[in-house]
Coordinates of C-alpha atoms in Angstrom, one line a residue:
Chain T
M1 CA 168.4 95.4 113.6
N2 CA 171.1 97.1 111.5
K3 CA 170.3 98.3 108.1
E4 CA 173.2 96.3 106.7
V5 CA 171.5 93.1 107.9
I6 CA 168.5 94.1 105.8
A7 CA 170.6 94.8 102.8
D8 CA 172.3 91.4 103.2
R9 CA 169.0 89.6 103.4
F10 CA 167.9 91.4 100.2
R11 CA 171.2 90.6 98.5
S12 CA 170.7 86.9 99.3
L13 CA 167.2 87.1 98.0
Q14 CA 168.5 88.3 94.7
D15 CA 170.9 85.3 94.6
F16 CA 168.1 82.9 95.5
I17 CA 165.8 84.3 92.8
T18 CA 168.3 84.5 90.0
E19 CA 169.4 80.9 90.6
R20 CA 165.8 79.6 90.5
L21 CA 165.0 81.7 87.4
E22 CA 168.0 80.3 85.6
K23 CA 166.7 76.8 86.3
I24 CA 163.2 77.7 85.2
D25 CA 164.5 79.2 81.9
G26 CA 166.9 76.4 81.3
T27 CA 168.9 78.2 78.6
S28 CA 170.1 81.7 79.4
L29 CA 172.0 82.8 82.4
F30 CA 172.0 86.2 84.1
Q31 CA 174.7 88.7 83.4
E32 CA 175.8 90.8 86.4
D33 CA 176.6 94.5 86.3
L34 CA 178.0 96.2 89.4
W35 CA 177.6 99.9 89.6
S36 CA 178.2 102.6 92.1
R37 CA 176.5 105.9 92.7
E38 CA 178.5 109.0 93.1
A39 CA 176.3 110.3 95.9
G40 CA 176.6 107.0 97.9
G41 CA 176.0 103.3 97.5
G42 CA 175.4 101.3 94.4
G43 CA 173.9 98.1 93.0
R44 CA 174.1 94.7 91.5
T45 CA 172.0 94.5 88.4
R46 CA 171.4 91.1 86.9
T47 CA 169.8 90.8 83.5
I48 CA 168.8 87.9 81.3
K49 CA 167.9 87.8 77.7
E50 CA 166.9 85.6 74.8
G51 CA 166.2 82.6 77.1
S52 CA 163.8 79.7 76.2
I53 CA 161.2 81.2 78.6
I54 CA 162.4 84.7 79.5
E55 CA 162.9 87.0 76.5
K56 CA 164.1 89.9 78.6
G57 CA 164.3 90.2 82.4
G58 CA 166.1 91.9 85.2
V59 CA 166.6 91.2 88.9
A60 CA 168.1 94.2 90.5
F61 CA 169.6 94.7 94.0
S62 CA 170.5 98.2 95.2
E63 CA 171.7 99.8 98.4
V64 CA 172.0 103.5 98.2
F65 CA 172.4 106.3 100.7
G66 CA 173.0 110.0 100.9
E67 CA 171.5 113.4 101.5
V68 CA 167.8 113.8 101.1
S69 CA 167.6 116.0 98.0
D70 CA 165.0 118.7 97.4
V71 CA 163.1 116.6 94.9
M72 CA 162.9 113.8 97.5
K73 CA 161.6 116.2 100.1
R74 CA 159.1 117.6 97.7
Q75 CA 157.9 114.4 96.1
M76 CA 158.2 112.0 99.0
G77 CA 157.4 114.5 101.8
L78 CA 160.5 113.5 103.8
D79 CA 161.7 115.5 106.7
G80 CA 165.0 113.9 107.4
E81 CA 168.4 115.0 106.1
S82 CA 170.0 111.7 105.1
F83 CA 168.5 108.4 103.9
F84 CA 169.4 104.8 103.3
A85 CA 167.4 102.6 100.9
T86 CA 167.8 99.0 99.8
G87 CA 165.6 96.7 97.7
V88 CA 165.2 94.1 95.1
S89 CA 163.2 94.7 91.9
I90 CA 162.2 92.2 89.2
V91 CA 160.4 92.4 85.9
L92 CA 160.3 89.4 83.6
H93 CA 159.1 89.6 80.0
P94 CA 158.5 86.0 78.8
R95 CA 158.7 85.0 75.2
S96 CA 155.3 83.2 75.1
P97 CA 152.1 85.2 75.0
H98 CA 150.7 82.4 77.2
I99 CA 153.0 83.2 80.1
P100 CA 152.3 86.4 82.0
I101 CA 154.7 89.3 82.6
I102 CA 155.5 89.4 86.3
H103 CA 156.9 92.1 88.6
M104 CA 158.1 92.0 92.1
N105 CA 159.7 94.5 94.4
V106 CA 160.6 94.6 98.1
R107 CA 162.3 97.7 99.6
Y108 CA 163.4 99.2 102.8
F109 CA 163.9 102.9 103.5
E110 CA 165.2 104.7 106.5
L111 CA 165.9 108.3 107.5
D112 CA 168.5 109.7 110.0
N113 CA 165.6 110.9 112.2
G114 CA 165.0 107.2 113.1
T115 CA 161.9 106.6 111.0
F116 CA 161.9 103.6 108.6
W117 CA 159.5 101.6 106.5
F118 CA 159.2 98.7 104.1
G119 CA 157.3 98.6 100.8
G120 CA 156.8 96.2 98.0
G121 CA 154.5 94.3 95.8
I122 CA 154.0 91.5 93.3
D123 CA 151.7 91.8 90.3
L124 CA 150.9 89.6 87.3
T125 CA 150.2 90.9 83.8
P126 CA 148.9 88.0 81.6
H127 CA 148.8 88.7 77.9
Y128 CA 145.8 86.5 78.0
I129 CA 143.9 86.3 81.2
V130 CA 143.2 82.7 82.5
P131 CA 141.0 83.1 85.6
S132 CA 142.2 79.8 87.2
Q133 CA 145.8 81.0 86.9
A134 CA 144.9 84.5 88.3
A135 CA 143.2 82.7 91.2
A136 CA 146.2 80.5 91.9
F137 CA 148.4 83.6 91.9
H138 CA 146.2 85.5 94.3
H139 CA 145.8 82.4 96.5
S140 CA 149.6 82.2 96.9
L141 CA 149.8 85.8 97.9
K142 CA 147.0 85.5 100.3
G143 CA 148.6 82.5 101.9
I144 CA 151.8 84.5 102.7
C145 CA 149.9 87.6 103.8
D146 CA 147.7 85.6 106.2
Q147 CA 150.7 84.2 108.1
Y148 CA 151.4 87.8 109.2
D149 CA 148.0 89.5 109.4
N150 CA 144.7 88.5 107.8
Q151 CA 144.0 92.1 107.0
F152 CA 147.1 92.3 104.8
Y153 CA 145.7 90.5 101.7
P154 CA 142.4 92.4 101.3
K155 CA 144.2 95.7 102.0
F156 CA 147.2 95.1 99.8
K157 CA 145.1 93.6 97.0
N158 CA 142.9 96.7 96.8
W159 CA 146.1 98.8 96.9
A160 CA 147.5 96.9 94.0
D161 CA 144.2 97.4 92.0
D162 CA 144.5 101.1 92.5
Y163 CA 148.2 101.3 91.9
F164 CA 148.6 99.2 88.8
F165 CA 145.9 101.1 86.9
I166 CA 146.2 103.0 83.6
P167 CA 143.7 105.9 83.8
H168 CA 144.1 106.9 80.2
R169 CA 143.2 103.4 79.1
N170 CA 140.7 102.8 81.9
E171 CA 142.4 99.4 82.3
T172 CA 144.3 97.7 85.1
R173 CA 147.8 96.7 84.1
G174 CA 147.0 93.0 84.6
V175 CA 145.2 90.9 87.2
G176 CA 146.8 92.8 90.1
G177 CA 148.4 91.2 93.1
I178 CA 149.5 93.0 96.2
F179 CA 151.1 96.4 96.8
F180 CA 152.1 98.0 100.1
D181 CA 154.1 101.0 101.2
H182 CA 155.1 102.7 104.4
L183 CA 154.7 99.5 106.4
D184 CA 156.3 100.0 109.8
T185 CA 155.8 98.7 113.4
T186 CA 152.5 100.6 113.7
C187 CA 151.0 97.7 111.8
G188 CA 151.6 95.5 114.9
L189 CA 154.5 93.5 113.6
T190 CA 158.1 93.9 114.7
K191 CA 160.7 95.2 112.3
E192 CA 162.1 91.6 112.0
Q193 CA 158.7 90.3 111.2
I194 CA 158.1 92.8 108.4
L195 CA 161.5 92.0 107.0
Q196 CA 160.6 88.3 107.1
F197 CA 157.3 89.1 105.3
C198 CA 159.2 90.7 102.5
V199 CA 161.7 87.9 102.3
D200 CA 158.9 85.3 102.3
L201 CA 157.3 87.1 99.4
G202 CA 160.6 87.2 97.5
E203 CA 161.3 83.5 98.2
A204 CA 157.8 82.5 97.1
F205 CA 158.2 84.6 93.9
A206 CA 160.2 82.0 92.0
S207 CA 157.7 79.2 92.7
I208 CA 154.7 81.5 92.0
Y209 CA 156.2 82.3 88.6
E210 CA 157.2 78.7 87.9
Y211 CA 153.6 77.7 88.2
Q212 CA 152.6 80.3 85.6
V213 CA 155.4 79.2 83.3
E214 CA 154.4 75.6 83.5
K215 CA 150.8 76.4 82.6
G216 CA 151.7 78.4 79.5
K217 CA 155.0 77.1 78.1
L218 CA 153.7 74.2 76.1
L219 CA 150.8 76.0 74.5
E220 CA 151.1 76.7 70.8
I221 CA 151.7 80.2 69.6
D222 CA 150.4 81.9 66.4
S223 CA 151.3 85.2 64.8
N224 CA 148.2 86.9 66.0
Q225 CA 149.0 86.0 69.6
L226 CA 152.5 87.4 69.2
K227 CA 151.0 90.6 67.8
W228 CA 148.7 90.8 70.8
R229 CA 151.6 90.1 73.2
N230 CA 153.4 93.1 71.8
L231 CA 150.4 95.4 72.0
R232 CA 150.0 94.4 75.7
R233 CA 153.7 95.0 76.2
G234 CA 153.0 98.5 74.8
R235 CA 150.5 99.0 77.6
Y236 CA 153.1 97.9 80.1
V237 CA 155.4 100.6 78.7
E238 CA 152.6 103.2 79.0
F239 CA 151.9 102.2 82.6
N240 CA 155.6 102.3 83.6
L241 CA 156.5 105.6 81.9
V242 CA 153.2 107.5 82.5
N243 CA 151.8 106.1 85.7
D244 CA 154.3 104.3 87.8
R245 CA 155.3 106.6 90.6
G246 CA 158.5 104.6 91.3
T247 CA 159.7 104.9 87.7
K248 CA 158.8 108.6 87.4
F249 CA 160.4 109.4 90.7
G250 CA 163.6 107.5 89.8
L251 CA 163.9 109.3 86.5
V252 CA 163.4 112.8 87.8
S253 CA 165.5 112.3 90.9
G254 CA 168.6 111.3 88.9
G255 CA 168.4 107.5 89.5
R256 CA 170.3 105.1 87.3
T257 CA 168.3 105.1 84.1
E258 CA 169.3 101.7 82.9
S259 CA 168.3 100.1 86.2
I260 CA 165.0 101.9 86.4
L261 CA 164.2 101.0 82.8
L262 CA 165.0 97.3 83.3
S263 CA 161.2 97.0 83.3
M264 CA 160.9 97.8 79.6
P265 CA 160.0 94.9 77.3
P266 CA 162.4 93.7 74.6
E267 CA 159.9 94.8 71.9
A268 CA 156.5 96.5 72.1
N269 CA 154.0 97.5 69.4
W270 CA 151.3 100.1 69.0
E271 CA 148.5 100.2 66.6
Y272 CA 145.9 102.9 66.2
N273 CA 142.5 102.2 67.8
L274 CA 142.8 98.4 67.8
V275 CA 139.5 96.8 68.9
P276 CA 139.6 93.0 69.4
L277 CA 137.0 90.8 67.7
E278 CA 133.9 90.2 69.8
D279 CA 134.1 87.0 72.0
S280 CA 137.8 86.6 71.2
N281 CA 140.3 85.7 73.9
E282 CA 141.7 89.2 73.4
A283 CA 138.3 90.8 74.2
F284 CA 137.9 88.5 77.2
T285 CA 141.2 89.8 78.5
L286 CA 140.3 93.4 78.0
L287 CA 137.0 92.9 79.8
N288 CA 138.8 91.6 82.8
L289 CA 141.4 94.3 83.2
K290 CA 139.2 95.9 85.8
K291 CA 139.6 96.8 89.5
G292 CA 137.8 95.0 92.2
I293 CA 137.7 91.5 90.7
N294 CA 137.9 88.8 93.4
W295 CA 140.1 86.3 91.6
I296 CA 140.1 83.9 94.5
Chain J
M1 CA 139.4 137.0 62.4
N2 CA 136.9 134.4 63.6
K3 CA 138.2 131.2 65.3
E4 CA 136.3 129.2 62.7
V5 CA 138.4 130.7 60.0
I6 CA 141.5 129.4 61.8
A7 CA 140.0 126.0 62.3
D8 CA 139.1 125.9 58.5
R9 CA 142.7 126.8 57.5
F10 CA 144.0 124.0 59.8
R11 CA 141.5 121.6 58.4
S12 CA 142.6 122.5 54.8
L13 CA 146.2 122.1 55.9
Q14 CA 145.4 118.5 57.0
D15 CA 144.0 117.8 53.6
F16 CA 147.0 119.3 51.8
I17 CA 149.5 117.3 53.9
T18 CA 147.7 114.0 53.8
E19 CA 147.4 114.2 50.0
R20 CA 151.1 115.0 49.6
L21 CA 152.1 112.3 52.0
E22 CA 150.1 109.7 50.1
K23 CA 152.0 110.6 47.0
I24 CA 155.3 110.4 48.8
D25 CA 154.5 107.0 50.2
G26 CA 153.1 105.7 46.9
T27 CA 151.4 102.7 48.4
S28 CA 149.3 103.2 51.5
L29 CA 146.4 105.6 51.9
F30 CA 145.2 107.4 55.0
Q31 CA 142.2 106.1 56.8
E32 CA 139.9 108.7 58.4
D33 CA 138.3 108.5 61.8
L34 CA 135.9 111.2 62.9
W35 CA 135.3 111.6 66.6
S36 CA 133.4 113.9 68.8
R37 CA 134.1 114.9 72.4
E38 CA 131.3 114.9 74.9
A39 CA 132.4 118.2 76.4
G40 CA 132.5 120.0 73.0
G41 CA 134.1 119.6 69.6
G42 CA 135.9 116.8 68.0
G43 CA 138.4 115.8 65.4
R44 CA 139.3 114.2 62.2
T45 CA 142.1 111.7 62.7
R46 CA 143.9 110.3 59.7
T47 CA 146.3 107.4 60.0
I48 CA 148.4 105.5 57.6
K49 CA 150.2 102.2 58.1
E50 CA 152.3 99.6 56.3
G51 CA 153.2 101.9 53.5
S52 CA 156.3 101.7 51.3
I53 CA 157.8 104.6 53.1
I54 CA 155.7 105.2 56.2
E55 CA 155.3 102.3 58.5
K56 CA 153.0 104.1 60.8
G57 CA 151.9 107.7 60.9
G58 CA 149.1 110.0 61.8
V59 CA 147.9 113.5 60.7
A60 CA 145.3 114.7 63.2
F61 CA 143.1 117.7 63.1
S62 CA 141.0 118.7 66.1
E63 CA 138.8 121.5 67.1
V64 CA 137.6 121.4 70.7
F65 CA 136.0 123.7 73.1
G66 CA 134.4 123.8 76.5
E67 CA 134.9 124.8 80.1
V68 CA 138.4 125.4 81.5
S69 CA 138.7 122.5 83.9
D70 CA 140.6 122.6 87.2
V71 CA 143.5 120.6 85.7
M72 CA 143.8 123.1 82.9
K73 CA 143.8 126.0 85.3
R74 CA 146.4 124.4 87.4
Q75 CA 148.7 123.0 84.8
M76 CA 148.3 125.7 82.1
G77 CA 147.8 128.6 84.5
L78 CA 144.7 129.7 82.7
D79 CA 142.4 132.4 84.1
G80 CA 139.4 132.1 81.6
E81 CA 136.3 130.1 82.1
S82 CA 135.9 128.7 78.6
F83 CA 138.3 127.8 75.8
F84 CA 138.6 127.0 72.1
A85 CA 141.5 125.1 70.7
T86 CA 142.3 123.8 67.2
G87 CA 145.4 122.3 65.7
V88 CA 147.1 119.8 63.4
S89 CA 149.5 117.3 64.7
I90 CA 151.7 114.9 62.8
V91 CA 154.1 112.1 63.6
L92 CA 155.5 109.8 60.9
H93 CA 157.5 106.6 61.6
P94 CA 159.2 105.5 58.4
R95 CA 160.1 102.0 57.6
S96 CA 163.7 102.7 56.7
P97 CA 166.3 103.5 59.4
H98 CA 167.8 105.9 56.8
I99 CA 164.7 108.1 56.9
P100 CA 164.1 110.2 60.0
I101 CA 161.1 110.2 62.2
I102 CA 159.4 113.6 61.8
H103 CA 156.9 115.5 64.0
M104 CA 155.0 118.7 63.3
N105 CA 152.3 120.5 65.2
V106 CA 150.5 123.9 64.8
R107 CA 147.9 124.9 67.2
Y108 CA 145.7 127.8 68.2
F109 CA 144.2 128.5 71.6
E110 CA 141.8 131.1 72.8
L111 CA 139.9 132.0 76.0
D112 CA 136.6 133.7 76.6
N113 CA 138.5 136.6 78.2
G114 CA 139.8 137.6 74.8
T115 CA 143.4 136.2 75.0
F116 CA 144.7 133.9 72.3
W117 CA 147.9 132.5 71.1
F118 CA 149.5 130.1 68.6
G119 CA 152.0 127.4 69.2
G120 CA 153.8 124.8 67.2
G121 CA 156.9 123.2 66.1
I122 CA 158.7 120.8 63.7
D123 CA 161.5 118.5 64.7
L124 CA 163.4 115.7 63.1
T125 CA 164.6 112.5 64.7
P126 CA 167.0 110.6 62.4
H127 CA 167.9 107.1 63.4
Y128 CA 171.3 107.9 61.9
I129 CA 172.3 111.5 61.9
V130 CA 173.5 112.8 58.6
P131 CA 174.8 116.4 59.1
S132 CA 174.0 117.6 55.6
Q133 CA 170.4 116.5 55.9
A134 CA 170.1 118.1 59.4
A135 CA 171.5 121.3 57.8
A136 CA 169.0 121.2 55.0
F137 CA 166.2 120.7 57.4
H138 CA 167.2 123.6 59.6
H139 CA 167.8 125.8 56.5
S140 CA 164.3 125.3 55.4
L141 CA 162.9 126.2 58.8
K142 CA 165.1 129.3 59.0
G143 CA 163.9 130.3 55.5
I144 CA 160.2 130.3 56.6
C145 CA 161.0 132.0 60.0
D146 CA 163.0 134.7 58.4
Q147 CA 160.1 135.8 56.2
Y148 CA 158.3 136.8 59.4
D149 CA 161.0 137.8 61.9
N150 CA 164.7 137.1 61.8
Q151 CA 164.7 136.5 65.5
F152 CA 162.2 133.7 65.2
Y153 CA 164.7 131.0 64.0
P154 CA 167.4 131.5 66.6
K155 CA 164.8 131.8 69.4
F156 CA 162.6 128.9 68.3
K157 CA 165.6 126.7 67.4
N158 CA 166.9 127.0 71.0
W159 CA 163.5 126.4 72.3
A160 CA 163.3 123.1 70.4
D161 CA 166.7 122.1 71.7
D162 CA 165.4 122.6 75.2
Y163 CA 162.0 121.1 74.6
F164 CA 162.9 118.0 72.7
F165 CA 165.4 116.8 75.3
I166 CA 165.4 113.6 77.4
P167 CA 167.0 114.4 80.7
H168 CA 167.2 110.8 82.0
R169 CA 169.2 109.9 78.8
N170 CA 171.1 113.2 78.6
E171 CA 170.2 113.2 74.9
T172 CA 168.1 115.4 72.6
R173 CA 165.3 113.5 70.8
G174 CA 166.9 114.2 67.5
V175 CA 168.5 117.1 65.6
G176 CA 165.9 119.5 66.8
G177 CA 164.0 122.0 64.7
I178 CA 161.8 124.8 66.0
F179 CA 159.4 125.0 68.8
F180 CA 157.2 128.0 69.9
D181 CA 154.3 128.6 72.2
H182 CA 152.2 131.5 73.4
L183 CA 152.9 133.4 70.2
D184 CA 150.5 136.4 70.1
T185 CA 150.5 139.9 68.7
T186 CA 153.0 141.1 71.3
C187 CA 155.6 139.6 68.9
G188 CA 154.9 142.4 66.4
L189 CA 152.9 140.4 63.9
T190 CA 149.2 140.6 63.4
K191 CA 147.0 137.6 64.2
E192 CA 146.6 137.0 60.4
Q193 CA 150.4 137.0 60.0
I194 CA 150.9 134.5 62.8
L195 CA 148.3 132.2 61.4
Q196 CA 150.0 132.5 58.0
F197 CA 153.3 131.6 59.6
C198 CA 151.8 128.4 61.0
V199 CA 150.2 127.6 57.6
D200 CA 153.5 128.2 55.8
L201 CA 155.2 125.8 58.2
G202 CA 152.5 123.2 57.6
E203 CA 152.6 123.6 53.8
A204 CA 156.4 123.4 53.8
F205 CA 156.3 120.3 55.9
A206 CA 155.5 117.8 53.1
S207 CA 158.4 119.1 50.9
I208 CA 160.7 119.2 53.8
Y209 CA 160.0 115.6 54.6
E210 CA 160.0 114.5 50.9
Y211 CA 163.6 115.7 50.8
Q212 CA 164.6 113.5 53.7
V213 CA 162.7 110.6 52.2
E214 CA 164.5 110.9 48.9
K215 CA 167.9 111.0 50.6
G216 CA 167.3 107.8 52.5
K217 CA 164.9 105.7 50.6
L218 CA 167.3 103.9 48.3
L219 CA 169.9 103.1 50.9
E220 CA 170.3 99.4 51.7
I221 CA 169.2 98.2 55.1
D222 CA 170.7 95.5 57.3
S223 CA 169.4 93.8 60.4
N224 CA 171.7 95.7 62.7
Q225 CA 170.3 99.0 61.3
L226 CA 166.8 97.7 61.9
K227 CA 167.7 96.9 65.5
W228 CA 169.1 100.3 66.0
R229 CA 166.0 101.9 64.4
N230 CA 163.9 100.1 67.0
L231 CA 166.1 101.2 69.9
R232 CA 165.9 104.8 68.7
R233 CA 162.1 104.4 68.5
G234 CA 162.3 103.3 72.2
R235 CA 163.8 106.6 73.0
Y236 CA 161.1 108.3 71.1
V237 CA 158.5 106.5 73.3
E238 CA 160.4 107.5 76.4
F239 CA 160.5 111.2 75.4
N240 CA 156.8 111.2 74.5
L241 CA 155.6 109.4 77.6
V242 CA 158.0 110.8 80.2
N243 CA 159.0 114.2 79.0
D244 CA 156.5 115.6 76.4
R245 CA 154.4 118.1 78.2
G246 CA 151.7 118.0 75.5
T247 CA 151.3 114.2 75.8
K248 CA 151.3 114.2 79.6
F249 CA 148.8 117.1 79.7
G250 CA 146.6 115.4 77.2
L251 CA 146.5 112.1 79.1
V252 CA 145.9 113.5 82.6
S253 CA 143.3 116.0 81.3
G254 CA 141.1 113.3 79.8
G255 CA 142.1 113.9 76.1
R256 CA 141.4 111.3 73.5
T257 CA 144.0 108.6 74.2
E258 CA 144.2 107.1 70.7
S259 CA 144.7 110.6 69.2
I260 CA 147.4 111.6 71.7
L261 CA 149.2 108.3 71.3
L262 CA 149.2 108.5 67.5
S263 CA 152.8 109.4 68.1
M264 CA 153.8 105.9 69.2
P265 CA 155.9 103.9 66.8
P266 CA 154.6 100.7 65.3
E267 CA 157.3 98.7 67.1
A268 CA 160.0 99.7 69.6
N269 CA 162.8 97.8 71.4
W270 CA 164.7 98.1 74.6
E271 CA 168.0 96.4 75.5
Y272 CA 169.9 96.8 78.8
N273 CA 172.8 99.2 78.7
L274 CA 173.5 99.1 75.0
V275 CA 176.7 100.9 74.1
P276 CA 177.4 101.3 70.4
L277 CA 180.8 100.2 69.0
E278 CA 183.4 103.0 68.9
D279 CA 183.5 105.0 65.7
S280 CA 180.3 103.4 64.4
N281 CA 177.5 105.3 62.8
E282 CA 175.5 104.6 65.9
A283 CA 178.1 106.1 68.1
F284 CA 178.3 109.2 65.8
T285 CA 174.6 109.6 66.2
L286 CA 174.7 109.4 70.0
L287 CA 177.5 111.9 70.0
N288 CA 175.4 114.4 68.1
L289 CA 172.2 114.2 70.1
K290 CA 173.2 117.3 72.0
K291 CA 171.7 120.8 72.5
G292 CA 173.3 123.8 70.9
I293 CA 174.6 122.3 67.7
N294 CA 174.4 124.9 64.9
W295 CA 173.4 122.5 62.0
I296 CA 173.4 125.3 59.4

């Protein structure tokens, strides 16, 4: 299977997802920004803002290639000379504190030496954790994983717990999800099957998020909840800029900054040493930002 | 000179500065938070918020000691077994976009093997660059430096240009200032003189900032300027979390997160690919966020 076929499938996935998200939002439309990269390739970045549901979001497709740079060799441990990479990345920051922030990414990487792998993940970051919604989210992911390998969900769920973790806060970013990397045919699936697994995740993404939106969108909002939303967005910023290996690698390796930082919220707040009131919904959320919770 | 003497001078500096800043603000007072560190030492963190001038700010004193950990050995290249460190750190986020963000830090570090050094810096981050105010700022710093060594200002000014730089934005954080590290008696000054240089900087800090406040505080503010202020604060967050070696080291080495992240703004915004209008004040500012400008 040609790498162009994979890029085409990912490009179609971006179309499918942006169309569905526009329907879910009902007000704002995505704006498209085409860019090219001097060293090879480019991307199609779609952003949405000031929607009824989505305050700021991005669905980015890219397809880049070129020489394996020294920083890639060092930081990714690569031994090839040239690479090809394509993927779709999404982060959505909803307006309502009762709708979670969501992230999804699927990606494919290959080297001129013949090695290739897929990676990806979906994770959910509720401003207020609702266990039944976290369970529904994980249930959907498990359903997709189980169609391919019933070891995928437990393995990728733990991987997400470890990856989406903020050590300096001793908090997970949210209720986790799944994360995987370096997935190749040694897992027992064919290349086509792994691609289909990624596409299935991407296609399920819109429905998965729609469910979360429906659950939260009619709930009333007060100013304390908006303040809490912005503080949680601050934690999202901290994770992405301090801990997220993808973001850090992108920034130091000369990636396109505006695409990498699509994940930033429209607005984030910080307050010194804020401790939520005992038994509040905020305290309940903090208490559940832990690794190893079986949400299902 | 005993290390306790140095810590006492820094503690007094914190008193001096917080008292002056409360007068400059005129409304809010600092809240004090005493903390101790399990591995040795502690600090006195003072924070101010929702003032007439200062929307969020911190003036932190700390005095910590203990074993040199593996991460310190690796990242700081230290060869001692135990250390002592004390310092004062300040970041102030003003309410008005016409008043700059300011940062100051002075610090002392010693090892059980007898080596010691001082470090520090002051830098100014205007939301809107006003060359005459940048010049006044640099002039004050040069005046203090020149009392000790007329090579200090040019050397430390360039160091600040290099340090307070955001590679992924190709922008300096602001109009720079001075930055120095590993300053010891090999510079030709005695230990007492280097300490006095740090104290002089700290004592001048309040007057230096007061000048900037006076220049900006009566200017009218519109909603576009507030939006721009928040976008610039977003860049401040990016620098601190992605590029600032002090912040990164503090977070990975298990420092006190709330003290390290005192530098975060109360509120910051991000917008995809924002390009200011040609010939606007915003465009003028971006054009001047460059290394190597001789503001004096």
